[in-house]
Amino acid sequence: MNPAAPPAQALIVVDVQRAGVSGDRAVPGAAGLLERTADLLARARSGGALVVHLQNDGAPGSGDEPHTPGWALHLPVEAGPAEVVRKTRDDGFAGTSLGDLLTGAGVESLAVCGVMSEMCVQATARTALALGHRVVLPYDAHATQDIPAAPGIDAAVPAAVVSRVAAWAISGDAEVTRPAADVTFAAPPRAR
């Protein structure tokens, strides 16, 4: 653990919905991801950090179509001020109350975890960075699917490589090398 790193004041759990983490469409390593995310949730709540679950409202017929079994959040949500923020785009800030929630609590630093690394996780982390937040992206707390082969173009790309590249793409600005177990949490200024 790096004791010099300041704690995160919020935890953003991106799209940890049943369609992406259970059944035959689960991301590779879903059990480990869920274990690490549950630990992050417990420690964030214990530390007084703001917790937000992003829940994607998928298109009709998709695995995360609203009010279908796959749309449900997989990990428990606690009653409280806006712990769940629904979204319709990759970026958890786009057209949602996420930015206002963070600003209202005085959040300066946040940790981001969840699925899919190269889409919703990265898009949300990028916007958080653009808004001036310190972002921690634990390398072992986000995941995605394999990218299938494209005939005549390339071979399949393993999910672990896709996740690593997604994190690497923002590594100049975000902290992406710390494991989930090393992330610490504290209450944001306006929640103290």
XYZ file of C-alpha atoms in Angstrom:
192
model
C 0.000 0.000 0.000
C 1.129 3.539 -0.724
C 0.394 5.426 2.527
C 1.243 8.762 0.896
C -1.648 8.501 -1.575
C -4.664 10.493 -0.385
C -7.922 8.609 0.120
C -10.733 8.616 -2.407
C -13.812 10.509 -1.261
C -16.212 8.646 -3.555
C -16.559 5.231 -5.167
C -18.227 4.993 -8.573
C -19.352 1.432 -9.340
C -19.977 1.296 -13.079
C -22.650 -1.026 -14.494
C -22.114 -3.998 -12.179
C -25.397 -5.442 -13.402
C -26.368 -9.097 -13.620
C -26.104 -9.231 -17.419
C -22.394 -8.424 -17.284
C -21.263 -10.370 -14.237
C -23.342 -13.546 -14.142
C -24.419 -16.283 -16.477
C -22.938 -17.160 -19.855
C -22.407 -13.486 -20.791
C -20.359 -12.619 -17.704
C -17.025 -10.891 -18.136
C -14.028 -13.203 -17.663
C -13.020 -13.271 -14.007
C -16.410 -11.964 -12.853
C -16.246 -13.737 -9.479
C -12.972 -12.028 -8.562
C -14.215 -8.681 -9.846
C -17.343 -8.981 -7.704
C -15.287 -9.899 -4.645
C -12.971 -6.901 -5.061
C -15.881 -4.554 -5.810
C -17.789 -5.729 -2.729
C -14.657 -5.078 -0.656
C -14.302 -1.585 -2.155
C -17.978 -0.902 -1.366
C -17.618 -2.029 2.246
C -14.490 0.043 2.787
C -15.923 3.117 1.040
C -19.059 3.018 3.178
C -17.030 2.391 6.328
C -14.814 5.375 5.486
C -17.785 7.670 4.891
C -17.121 8.064 1.168
C -19.931 8.833 -1.242
C -20.998 5.646 -3.053
C -22.673 5.771 -6.458
C -23.777 2.762 -8.493
C -24.171 3.630 -12.165
C -26.901 1.520 -13.782
C -27.058 1.373 -17.554
C -30.461 1.450 -19.230
C -29.788 -0.674 -22.301
C -31.731 -0.734 -25.546
C -34.793 -2.946 -25.950
C -33.702 -6.557 -26.319
C -30.252 -5.990 -24.775
C -29.027 -7.833 -21.698
C -29.398 -4.670 -19.614
C -32.796 -3.578 -20.892
C -34.525 -1.782 -17.997
C -36.609 -3.900 -15.638
C -35.279 -7.222 -16.970
C -33.272 -9.653 -14.800
C -29.981 -8.650 -16.467
C -30.572 -4.957 -15.740
C -30.614 -5.443 -11.952
C -27.594 -4.341 -9.956
C -25.658 -7.369 -8.730
C -24.312 -5.924 -5.472
C -26.459 -4.538 -2.651
C -27.396 -0.896 -2.637
C -27.917 0.971 0.618
C -30.733 3.409 1.109
C -29.466 6.929 0.956
C -29.186 10.032 -1.135
C -29.006 8.987 -4.765
C -26.788 5.930 -4.395
C -28.055 4.751 -7.815
C -27.695 6.910 -10.924
C -29.252 5.568 -14.108
C -27.627 6.341 -17.442
C -28.146 5.694 -21.132
C -24.642 6.425 -22.450
C -21.142 5.115 -21.759
C -20.160 8.246 -19.820
C -21.762 8.184 -16.365
C -21.773 11.998 -16.336
C -23.614 12.454 -19.659
C -27.208 13.482 -19.015
C -27.152 12.357 -15.356
C -26.926 13.869 -11.886
C -23.481 12.334 -11.187
C -21.544 15.588 -11.565
C -23.949 17.459 -9.276
C -23.766 14.692 -6.657
C -19.975 14.844 -6.578
C -19.867 18.630 -6.548
C -22.566 18.853 -3.873
C -20.563 16.573 -1.576
C -17.309 18.403 -2.301
C -15.687 15.306 -3.795
C -12.207 15.972 -5.145
C -10.989 12.392 -5.552
C -12.781 9.226 -6.553
C -12.202 5.570 -7.339
C -13.858 3.970 -10.358
C -14.525 0.248 -10.807
C -16.887 -1.973 -12.800
C -17.590 -3.041 -16.373
C -16.792 -2.532 -19.342
C -13.209 -1.274 -19.096
C -12.853 0.286 -22.538
C -16.339 1.759 -22.675
C -18.309 2.905 -19.618
C -15.479 2.668 -17.062
C -13.005 4.594 -19.208
C -15.568 7.158 -20.413
C -16.657 7.928 -16.849
C -13.054 8.151 -15.613
C -12.109 10.465 -18.507
C -14.916 12.894 -17.726
C -14.077 12.840 -14.009
C -10.501 13.766 -14.934
C -11.696 16.516 -17.300
C -13.780 17.939 -14.444
C -10.673 18.146 -12.274
C -11.155 15.125 -10.038
C -8.295 12.904 -8.910
C -9.195 9.443 -10.270
C -8.029 6.080 -8.980
C -8.686 3.180 -11.360
C -7.571 -0.008 -9.585
C -6.194 -2.330 -12.244
C -7.949 -5.369 -10.741
C -11.389 -3.823 -10.225
C -12.598 -3.359 -13.798
C -13.197 -5.889 -16.539
C -14.554 -6.402 -20.028
C -15.238 -9.042 -22.672
C -12.866 -10.480 -25.265
C -12.953 -8.607 -28.553
C -13.850 -11.199 -31.190
C -11.732 -11.770 -34.268
C -12.584 -9.667 -37.278
C -12.215 -11.826 -40.400
C -9.519 -10.429 -42.644
C -8.511 -7.812 -40.074
C -7.206 -9.347 -36.863
C -7.363 -12.157 -34.340
C -9.409 -12.038 -31.137
C -8.107 -9.791 -28.366
C -8.296 -11.270 -24.838
C -10.337 -9.333 -22.285
C -7.331 -8.862 -19.990
C -5.460 -7.086 -22.796
C -8.464 -4.893 -23.593
C -8.772 -3.882 -19.921
C -5.060 -3.132 -19.673
C -5.113 -0.960 -22.806
C -8.209 0.903 -21.576
C -6.433 1.738 -18.319
C -3.167 2.558 -20.059
C -4.952 5.070 -22.291
C -5.712 7.255 -19.255
C -2.697 6.338 -17.124
C -1.000 9.675 -17.705
C -3.746 11.367 -15.696
C -5.353 8.691 -13.501
C -3.798 6.407 -10.903
C -4.232 2.999 -12.495
C -1.539 0.829 -10.966
C -2.863 0.367 -7.450
C -4.752 -2.836 -6.663
C -8.237 -2.456 -5.193
C -6.972 -3.615 -1.789
C -4.684 -0.548 -1.592
C -7.385 2.060 -2.219
C -8.337 3.981 0.912
C -11.447 6.069 1.510
C -12.523 9.092 3.529
C -15.631 11.193 3.733
C -15.858 14.122 1.316
C -15.621 17.598 2.924
C -19.336 18.380 2.922
C -20.262 14.990 4.409
C -18.060 15.371 7.504
